[in-house]
mmCIF file of C-alpha atoms in Angstrom:
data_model
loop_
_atom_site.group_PDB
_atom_site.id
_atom_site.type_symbol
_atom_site.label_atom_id
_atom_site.label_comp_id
_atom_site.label_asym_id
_atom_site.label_seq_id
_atom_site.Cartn_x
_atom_site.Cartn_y
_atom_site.Cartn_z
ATOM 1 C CA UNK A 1 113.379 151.557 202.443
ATOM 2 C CA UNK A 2 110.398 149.684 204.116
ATOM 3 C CA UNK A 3 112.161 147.540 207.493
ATOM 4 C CA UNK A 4 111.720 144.242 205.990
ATOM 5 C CA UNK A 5 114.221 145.023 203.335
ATOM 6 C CA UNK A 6 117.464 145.053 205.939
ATOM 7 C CA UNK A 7 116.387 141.549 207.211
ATOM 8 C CA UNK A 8 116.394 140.130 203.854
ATOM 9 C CA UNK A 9 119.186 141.682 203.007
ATOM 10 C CA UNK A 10 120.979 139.716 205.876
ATOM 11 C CA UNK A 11 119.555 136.116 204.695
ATOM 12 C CA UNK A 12 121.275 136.889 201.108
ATOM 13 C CA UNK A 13 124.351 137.785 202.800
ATOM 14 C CA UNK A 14 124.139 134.534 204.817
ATOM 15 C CA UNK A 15 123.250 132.614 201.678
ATOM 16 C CA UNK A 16 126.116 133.718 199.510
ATOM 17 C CA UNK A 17 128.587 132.533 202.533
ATOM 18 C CA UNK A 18 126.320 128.978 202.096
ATOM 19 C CA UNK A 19 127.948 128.261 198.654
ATOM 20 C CA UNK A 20 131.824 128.862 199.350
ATOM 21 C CA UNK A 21 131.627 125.343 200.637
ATOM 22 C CA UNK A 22 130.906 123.724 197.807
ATOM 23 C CA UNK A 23 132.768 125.830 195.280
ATOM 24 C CA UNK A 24 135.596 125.093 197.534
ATOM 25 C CA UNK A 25 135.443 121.294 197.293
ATOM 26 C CA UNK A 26 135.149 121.334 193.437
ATOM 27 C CA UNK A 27 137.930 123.541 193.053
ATOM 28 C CA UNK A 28 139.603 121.054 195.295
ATOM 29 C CA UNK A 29 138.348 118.796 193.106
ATOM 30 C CA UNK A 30 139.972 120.207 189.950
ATOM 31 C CA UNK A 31 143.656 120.313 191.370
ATOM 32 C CA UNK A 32 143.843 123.224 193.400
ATOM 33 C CA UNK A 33 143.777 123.268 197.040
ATOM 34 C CA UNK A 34 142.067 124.867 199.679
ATOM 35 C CA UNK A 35 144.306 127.165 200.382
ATOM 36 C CA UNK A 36 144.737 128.613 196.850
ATOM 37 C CA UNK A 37 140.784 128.585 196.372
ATOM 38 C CA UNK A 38 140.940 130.913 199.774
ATOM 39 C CA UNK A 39 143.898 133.437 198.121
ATOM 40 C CA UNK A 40 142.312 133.546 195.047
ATOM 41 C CA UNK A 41 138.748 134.621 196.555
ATOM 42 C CA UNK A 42 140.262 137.345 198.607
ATOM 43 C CA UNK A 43 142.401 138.820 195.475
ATOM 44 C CA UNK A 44 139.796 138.745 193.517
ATOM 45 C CA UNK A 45 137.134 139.893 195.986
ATOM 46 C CA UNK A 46 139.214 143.537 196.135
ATOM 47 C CA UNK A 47 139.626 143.409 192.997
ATOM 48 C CA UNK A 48 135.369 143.636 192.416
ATOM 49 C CA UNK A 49 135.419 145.831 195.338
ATOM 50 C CA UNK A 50 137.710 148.314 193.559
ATOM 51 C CA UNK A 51 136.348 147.713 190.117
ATOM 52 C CA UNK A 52 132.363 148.895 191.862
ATOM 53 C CA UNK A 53 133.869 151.598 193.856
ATOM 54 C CA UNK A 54 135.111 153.828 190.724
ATOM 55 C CA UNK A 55 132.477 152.964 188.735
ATOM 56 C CA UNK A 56 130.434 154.690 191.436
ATOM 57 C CA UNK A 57 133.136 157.453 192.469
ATOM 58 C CA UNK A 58 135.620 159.766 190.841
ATOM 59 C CA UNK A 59 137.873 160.210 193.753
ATOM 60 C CA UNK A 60 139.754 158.101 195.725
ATOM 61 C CA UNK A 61 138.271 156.367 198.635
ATOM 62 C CA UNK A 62 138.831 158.165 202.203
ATOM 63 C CA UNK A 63 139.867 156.089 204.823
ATOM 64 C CA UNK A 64 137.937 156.690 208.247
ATOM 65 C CA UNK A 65 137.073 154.687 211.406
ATOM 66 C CA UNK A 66 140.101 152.039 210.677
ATOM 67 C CA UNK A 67 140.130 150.142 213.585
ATOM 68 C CA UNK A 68 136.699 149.059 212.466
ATOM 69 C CA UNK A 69 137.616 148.291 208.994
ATOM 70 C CA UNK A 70 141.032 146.622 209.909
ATOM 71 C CA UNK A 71 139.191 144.026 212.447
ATOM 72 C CA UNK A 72 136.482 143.559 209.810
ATOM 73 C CA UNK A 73 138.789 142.882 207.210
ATOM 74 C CA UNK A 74 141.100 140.948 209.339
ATOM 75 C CA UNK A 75 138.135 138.753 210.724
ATOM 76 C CA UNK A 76 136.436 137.959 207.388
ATOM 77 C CA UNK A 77 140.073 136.931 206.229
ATOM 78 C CA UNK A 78 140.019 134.346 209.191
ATOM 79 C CA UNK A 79 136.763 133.368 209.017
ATOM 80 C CA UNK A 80 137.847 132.084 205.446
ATOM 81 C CA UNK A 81 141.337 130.705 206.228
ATOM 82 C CA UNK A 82 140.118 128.894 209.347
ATOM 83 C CA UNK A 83 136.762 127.564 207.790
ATOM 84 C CA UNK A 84 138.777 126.202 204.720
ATOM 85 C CA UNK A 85 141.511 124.336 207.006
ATOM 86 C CA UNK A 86 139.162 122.732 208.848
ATOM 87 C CA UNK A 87 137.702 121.185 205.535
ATOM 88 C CA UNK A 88 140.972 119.110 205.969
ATOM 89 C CA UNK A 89 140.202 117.163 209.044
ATOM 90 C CA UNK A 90 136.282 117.663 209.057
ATOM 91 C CA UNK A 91 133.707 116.050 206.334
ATOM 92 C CA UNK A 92 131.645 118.639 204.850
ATOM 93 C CA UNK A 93 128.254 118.013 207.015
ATOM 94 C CA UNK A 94 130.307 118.351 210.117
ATOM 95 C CA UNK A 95 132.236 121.627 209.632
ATOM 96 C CA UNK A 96 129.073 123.069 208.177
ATOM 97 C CA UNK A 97 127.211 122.412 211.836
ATOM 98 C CA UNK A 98 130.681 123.865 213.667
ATOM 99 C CA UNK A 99 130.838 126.825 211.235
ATOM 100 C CA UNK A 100 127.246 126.998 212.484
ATOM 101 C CA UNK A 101 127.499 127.689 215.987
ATOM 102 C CA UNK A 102 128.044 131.336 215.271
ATOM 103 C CA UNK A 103 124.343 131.634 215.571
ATOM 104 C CA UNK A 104 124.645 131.289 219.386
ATOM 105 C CA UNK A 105 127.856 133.043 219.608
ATOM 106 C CA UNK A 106 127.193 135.923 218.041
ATOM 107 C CA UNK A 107 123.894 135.933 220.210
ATOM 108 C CA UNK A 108 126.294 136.488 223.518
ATOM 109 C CA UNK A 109 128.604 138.542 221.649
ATOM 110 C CA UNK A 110 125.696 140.981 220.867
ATOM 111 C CA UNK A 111 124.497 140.319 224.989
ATOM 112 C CA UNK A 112 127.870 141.278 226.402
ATOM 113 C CA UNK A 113 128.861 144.132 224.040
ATOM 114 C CA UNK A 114 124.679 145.255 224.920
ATOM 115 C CA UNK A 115 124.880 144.613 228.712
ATOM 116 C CA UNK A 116 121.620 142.825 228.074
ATOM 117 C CA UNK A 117 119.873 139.336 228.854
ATOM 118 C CA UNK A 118 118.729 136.967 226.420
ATOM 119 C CA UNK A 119 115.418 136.844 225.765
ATOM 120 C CA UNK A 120 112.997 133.866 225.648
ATOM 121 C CA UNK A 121 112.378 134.159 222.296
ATOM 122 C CA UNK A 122 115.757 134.086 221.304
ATOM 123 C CA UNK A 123 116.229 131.427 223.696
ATOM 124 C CA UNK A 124 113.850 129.537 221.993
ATOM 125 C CA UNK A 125 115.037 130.475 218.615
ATOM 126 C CA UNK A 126 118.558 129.164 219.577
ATOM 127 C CA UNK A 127 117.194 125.835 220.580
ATOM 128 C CA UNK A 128 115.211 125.248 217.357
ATOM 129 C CA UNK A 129 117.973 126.691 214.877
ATOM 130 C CA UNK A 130 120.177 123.933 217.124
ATOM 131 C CA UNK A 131 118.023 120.796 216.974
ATOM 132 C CA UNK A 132 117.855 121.803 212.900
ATOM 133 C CA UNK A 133 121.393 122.074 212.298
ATOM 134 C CA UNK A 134 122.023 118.683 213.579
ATOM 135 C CA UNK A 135 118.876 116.949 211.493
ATOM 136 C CA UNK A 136 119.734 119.510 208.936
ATOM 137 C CA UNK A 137 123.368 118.064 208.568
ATOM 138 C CA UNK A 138 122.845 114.411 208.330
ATOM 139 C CA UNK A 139 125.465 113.955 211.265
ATOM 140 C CA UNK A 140 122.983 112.030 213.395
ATOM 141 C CA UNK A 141 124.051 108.387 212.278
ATOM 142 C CA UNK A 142 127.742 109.651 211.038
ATOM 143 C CA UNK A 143 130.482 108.121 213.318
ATOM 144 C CA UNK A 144 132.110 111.073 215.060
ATOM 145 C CA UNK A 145 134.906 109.111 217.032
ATOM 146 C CA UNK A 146 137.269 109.315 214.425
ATOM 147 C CA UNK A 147 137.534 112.605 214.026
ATOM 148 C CA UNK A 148 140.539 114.397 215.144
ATOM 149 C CA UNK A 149 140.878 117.261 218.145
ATOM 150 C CA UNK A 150 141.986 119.447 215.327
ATOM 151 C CA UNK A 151 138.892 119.403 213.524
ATOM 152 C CA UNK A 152 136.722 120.212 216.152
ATOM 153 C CA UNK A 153 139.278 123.007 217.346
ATOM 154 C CA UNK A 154 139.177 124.622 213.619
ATOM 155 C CA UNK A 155 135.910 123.891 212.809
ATOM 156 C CA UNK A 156 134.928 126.207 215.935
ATOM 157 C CA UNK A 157 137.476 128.771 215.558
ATOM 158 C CA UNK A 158 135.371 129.247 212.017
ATOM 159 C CA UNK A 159 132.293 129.642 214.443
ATOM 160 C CA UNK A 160 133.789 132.575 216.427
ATOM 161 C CA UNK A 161 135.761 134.516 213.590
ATOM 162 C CA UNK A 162 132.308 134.970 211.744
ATOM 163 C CA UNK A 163 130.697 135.614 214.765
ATOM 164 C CA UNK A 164 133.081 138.570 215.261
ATOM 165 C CA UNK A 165 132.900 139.495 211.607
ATOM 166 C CA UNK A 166 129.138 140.183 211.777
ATOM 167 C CA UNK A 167 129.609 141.976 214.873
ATOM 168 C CA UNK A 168 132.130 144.544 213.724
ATOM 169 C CA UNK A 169 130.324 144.991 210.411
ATOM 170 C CA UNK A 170 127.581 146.145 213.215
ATOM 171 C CA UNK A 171 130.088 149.267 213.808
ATOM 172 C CA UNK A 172 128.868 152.187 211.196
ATOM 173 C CA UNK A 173 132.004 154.213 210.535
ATOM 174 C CA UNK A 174 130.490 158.113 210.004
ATOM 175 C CA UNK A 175 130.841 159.267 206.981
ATOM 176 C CA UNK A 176 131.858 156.334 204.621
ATOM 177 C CA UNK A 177 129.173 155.027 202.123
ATOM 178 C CA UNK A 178 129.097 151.048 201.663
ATOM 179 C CA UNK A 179 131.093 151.014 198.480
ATOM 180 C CA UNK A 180 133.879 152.690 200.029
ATOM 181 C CA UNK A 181 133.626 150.194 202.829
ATOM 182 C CA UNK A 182 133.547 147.122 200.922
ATOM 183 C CA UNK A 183 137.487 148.332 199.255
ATOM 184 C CA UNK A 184 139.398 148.563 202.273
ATOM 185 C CA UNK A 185 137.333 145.779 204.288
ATOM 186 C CA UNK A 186 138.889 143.762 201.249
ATOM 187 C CA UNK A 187 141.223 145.088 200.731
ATOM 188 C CA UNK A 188 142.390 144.474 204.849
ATOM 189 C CA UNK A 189 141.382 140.937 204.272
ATOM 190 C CA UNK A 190 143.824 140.759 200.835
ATOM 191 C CA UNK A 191 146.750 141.599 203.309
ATOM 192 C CA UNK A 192 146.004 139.607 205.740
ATOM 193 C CA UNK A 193 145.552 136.464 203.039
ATOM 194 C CA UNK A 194 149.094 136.892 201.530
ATOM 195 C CA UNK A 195 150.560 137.154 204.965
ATOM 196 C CA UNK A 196 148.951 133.818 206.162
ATOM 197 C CA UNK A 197 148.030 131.993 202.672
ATOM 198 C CA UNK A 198 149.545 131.294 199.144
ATOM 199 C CA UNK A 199 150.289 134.807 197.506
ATOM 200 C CA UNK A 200 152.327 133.048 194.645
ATOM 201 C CA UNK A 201 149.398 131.932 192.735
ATOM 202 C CA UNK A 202 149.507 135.427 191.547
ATOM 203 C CA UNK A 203 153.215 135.166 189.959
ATOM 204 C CA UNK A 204 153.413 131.147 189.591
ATOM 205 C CA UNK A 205 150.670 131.291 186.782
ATOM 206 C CA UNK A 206 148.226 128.860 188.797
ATOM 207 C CA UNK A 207 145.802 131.998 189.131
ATOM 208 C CA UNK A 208 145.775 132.553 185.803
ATOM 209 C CA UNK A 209 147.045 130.359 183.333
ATOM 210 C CA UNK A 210 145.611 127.569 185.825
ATOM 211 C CA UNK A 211 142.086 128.505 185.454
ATOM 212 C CA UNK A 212 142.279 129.449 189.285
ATOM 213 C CA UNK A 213 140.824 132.774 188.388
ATOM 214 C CA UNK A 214 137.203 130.568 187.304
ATOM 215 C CA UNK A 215 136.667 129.806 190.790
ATOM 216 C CA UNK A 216 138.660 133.022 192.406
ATOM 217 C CA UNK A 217 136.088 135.195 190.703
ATOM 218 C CA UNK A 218 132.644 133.236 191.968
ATOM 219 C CA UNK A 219 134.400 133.045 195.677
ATOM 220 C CA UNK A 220 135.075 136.668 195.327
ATOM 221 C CA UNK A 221 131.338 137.436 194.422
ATOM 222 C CA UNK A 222 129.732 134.895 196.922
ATOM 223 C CA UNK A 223 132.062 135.497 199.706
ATOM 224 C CA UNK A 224 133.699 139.053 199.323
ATOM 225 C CA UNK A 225 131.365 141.393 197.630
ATOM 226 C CA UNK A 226 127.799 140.367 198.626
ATOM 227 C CA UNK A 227 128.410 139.886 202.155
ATOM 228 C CA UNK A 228 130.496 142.303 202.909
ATOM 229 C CA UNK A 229 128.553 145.081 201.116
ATOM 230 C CA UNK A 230 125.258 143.696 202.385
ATOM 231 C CA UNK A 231 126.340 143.004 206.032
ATOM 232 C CA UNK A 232 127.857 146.166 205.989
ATOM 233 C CA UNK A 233 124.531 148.240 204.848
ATOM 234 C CA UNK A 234 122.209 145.683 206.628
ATOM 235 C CA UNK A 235 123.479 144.980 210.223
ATOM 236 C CA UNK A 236 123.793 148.210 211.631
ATOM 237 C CA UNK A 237 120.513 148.705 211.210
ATOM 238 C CA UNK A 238 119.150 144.827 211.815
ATOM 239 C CA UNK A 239 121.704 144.340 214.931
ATOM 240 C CA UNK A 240 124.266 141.674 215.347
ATOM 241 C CA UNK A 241 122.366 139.501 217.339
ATOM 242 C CA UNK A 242 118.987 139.373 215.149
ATOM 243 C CA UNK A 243 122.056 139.132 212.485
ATOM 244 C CA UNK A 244 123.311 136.282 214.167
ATOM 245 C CA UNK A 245 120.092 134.369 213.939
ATOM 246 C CA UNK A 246 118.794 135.542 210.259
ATOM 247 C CA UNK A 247 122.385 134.204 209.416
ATOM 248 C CA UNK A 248 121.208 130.749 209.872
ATOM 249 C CA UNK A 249 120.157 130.624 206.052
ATOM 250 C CA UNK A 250 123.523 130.170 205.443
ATOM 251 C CA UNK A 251 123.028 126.106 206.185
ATOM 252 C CA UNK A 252 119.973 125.213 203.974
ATOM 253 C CA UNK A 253 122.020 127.123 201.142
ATOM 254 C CA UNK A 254 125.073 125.271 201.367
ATOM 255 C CA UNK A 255 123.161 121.648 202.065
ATOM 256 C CA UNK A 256 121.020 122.442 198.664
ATOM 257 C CA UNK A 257 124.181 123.649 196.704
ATOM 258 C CA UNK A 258 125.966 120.351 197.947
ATOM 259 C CA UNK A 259 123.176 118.207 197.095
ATOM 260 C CA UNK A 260 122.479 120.190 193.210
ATOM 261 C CA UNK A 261 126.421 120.996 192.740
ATOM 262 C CA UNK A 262 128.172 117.960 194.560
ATOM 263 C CA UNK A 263 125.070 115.381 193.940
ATOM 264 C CA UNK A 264 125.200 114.719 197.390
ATOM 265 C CA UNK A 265 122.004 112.713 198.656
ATOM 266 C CA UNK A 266 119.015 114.702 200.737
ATOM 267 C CA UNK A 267 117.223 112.656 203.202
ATOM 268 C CA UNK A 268 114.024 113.317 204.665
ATOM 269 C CA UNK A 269 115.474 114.222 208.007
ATOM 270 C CA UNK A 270 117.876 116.719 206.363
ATOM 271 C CA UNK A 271 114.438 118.290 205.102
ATOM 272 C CA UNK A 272 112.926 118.293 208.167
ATOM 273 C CA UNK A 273 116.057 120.014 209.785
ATOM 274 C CA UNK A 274 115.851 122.766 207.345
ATOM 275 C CA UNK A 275 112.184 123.204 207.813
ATOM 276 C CA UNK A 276 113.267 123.623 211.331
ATOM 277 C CA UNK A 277 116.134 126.265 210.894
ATOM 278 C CA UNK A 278 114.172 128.364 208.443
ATOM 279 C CA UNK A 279 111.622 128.367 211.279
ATOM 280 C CA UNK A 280 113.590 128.950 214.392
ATOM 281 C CA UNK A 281 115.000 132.035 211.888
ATOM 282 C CA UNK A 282 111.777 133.496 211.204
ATOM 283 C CA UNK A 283 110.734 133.686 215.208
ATOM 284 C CA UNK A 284 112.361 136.712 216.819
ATOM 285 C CA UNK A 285 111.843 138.741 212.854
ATOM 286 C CA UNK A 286 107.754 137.825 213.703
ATOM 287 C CA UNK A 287 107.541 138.249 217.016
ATOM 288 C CA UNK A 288 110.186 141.513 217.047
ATOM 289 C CA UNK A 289 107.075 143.032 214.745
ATOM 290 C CA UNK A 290 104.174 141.649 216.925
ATOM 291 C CA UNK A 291 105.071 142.477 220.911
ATOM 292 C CA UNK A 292 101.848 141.874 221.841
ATOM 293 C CA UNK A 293 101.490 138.211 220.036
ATOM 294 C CA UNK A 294 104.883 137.664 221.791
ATOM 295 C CA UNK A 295 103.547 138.584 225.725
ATOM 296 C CA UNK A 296 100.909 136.384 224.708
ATOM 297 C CA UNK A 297 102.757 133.171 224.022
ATOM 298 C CA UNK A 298 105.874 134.320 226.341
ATOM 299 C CA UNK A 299 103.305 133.694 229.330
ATOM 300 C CA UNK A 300 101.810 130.298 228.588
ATOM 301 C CA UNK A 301 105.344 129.199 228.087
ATOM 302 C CA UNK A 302 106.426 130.151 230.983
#
């Protein structure tokens, strides 16, 4: 597989998380609330994950390395829990630029665990995916007094639990193939979800006879399945950090699906800002395959 593949691989991932967002706040929109939208994408996400594994496999799936696969399933669980509370304090545009911030914070994650400095470029990447996300958002003329500690608090503990996510998923477990992965990562997160959520949409009839199940089954395939499985194959071999930054993706997918889904209205500086994030993503991928280029333009900026 050619190197370019694992980077794109990474941008899907990040897109798929860019539509829970909106298929969140219609299923809000229909009845249900965030909460049960949340349970019903984790049940059904293990569900696909099972349903792939044994159409791959005819034995059952070993466990090994699970530490790794208990924080990975425990911090995809949160990053979904979290995210989704914070919908109910936040407007969208705002907890999208919050959720956002893992770009940076998976950046130092990836330093510290690494024992390594930054590096201009991805200084510079930072700052560009940054000034984006805020044009990107629309939040520059929004009022932002209003809005409560709470949000800000939730909206950011989003941030750091998908931060951590990509970084475990970083942590190859030796001999497990991704499929096996991808059941007890969600199958982890399932636990976690009926300990912390709303596991009585499964005996209540709201999954089901509810028409729950509609928007369980998309959330399961955009938030379970592709980026767990993708992440999973793609990271290790990308790194968290670079991770991190292809991740930003993630934010011109869930404006567009807002503005296509939710008719919610695109302004010219929202298009500027994701011209800006797509380009502060592409930087370190170019420069990572040109050194030379990068030495080049490293020394006039300095």
């Amino acid at each position: 597989m050619q190197n370019w593949i694992y980077p794109l691989l990474v941008v899907v991932a990040a897109s798929s998380y860019g539509i829970l967002s909106t298929i969140i706040k219609v299923a809000m929109g229909n009845g249900f609330t965030a909460a049960e939208a949340v349970t019903s994408q984790y049940y059904t996400g293990f569900v696909l994950a099972l349903l792939i594994y044994f159409v791959s496999h005819r034995t059952m799936p070993k466990l090994r390395g699970w530490k790794v696969l208990v924080l990975s399933g425990a911090f995809t669980a949160a990053t979904g829990m979290v995210y989704a509370h914070s919908l109910n304090y936040l407007p969208a545009s705002l907890a999208v630029v919050l959720l956002f911030q893992f770009t940076w914070i998976g950046m130092f994650l990836d330093c510290i665990a690494n024992r390594r400095w930054l590096k201009r470029i991805e200084v510079i990447s930072l700052a560009i995916l940054f000034g984006g996300t805020i044009l990107a958002a629309g939040v520059i003329d929004a009022d932002l007094s209003g809005i409560p500690w709470q949000g800000w608090a939730w909206g950011l503990g989003a941030a750091v639990c998908f931060s951590a996510f990509i970084f475990v998923n970083g942590k190859q477990v030796e001999g497990m193939d991704t499929s096996t992965r991808l059941v007890y990562v969600s199958l982890f997160a399932a636990v976690v979800i009926t300990v912390f959520q709303t596991p009585e949409i499964v005996w209540n009839g709201t999954l089901f006879a509810g028409g729950l199940w509609v928007y369980g089954l998309l959330l399961g395939i955009f938030g379970i399945v592709m980026p767990i499985y993708l992440f999973s194959l793609a990271v290790p071999r990308v790194g968290s950090g670079l991770s991190s930054i292809l991740g930003a993706m993630e934010l011109p997918v869930a404006i567009l699906a807002s503005v296509i889904i939710l008719h919610e209205k695109l302004t010219i500086l929202q298009i500027v800002g994701i011209a800006v994030v797509l380009f502060g993503m592409v930087l370190p991928s170019f420069f990572n395959r040109t050194p030379k280029i990068v030495e080049k333009i490293e020394d006039q900026l300095i």
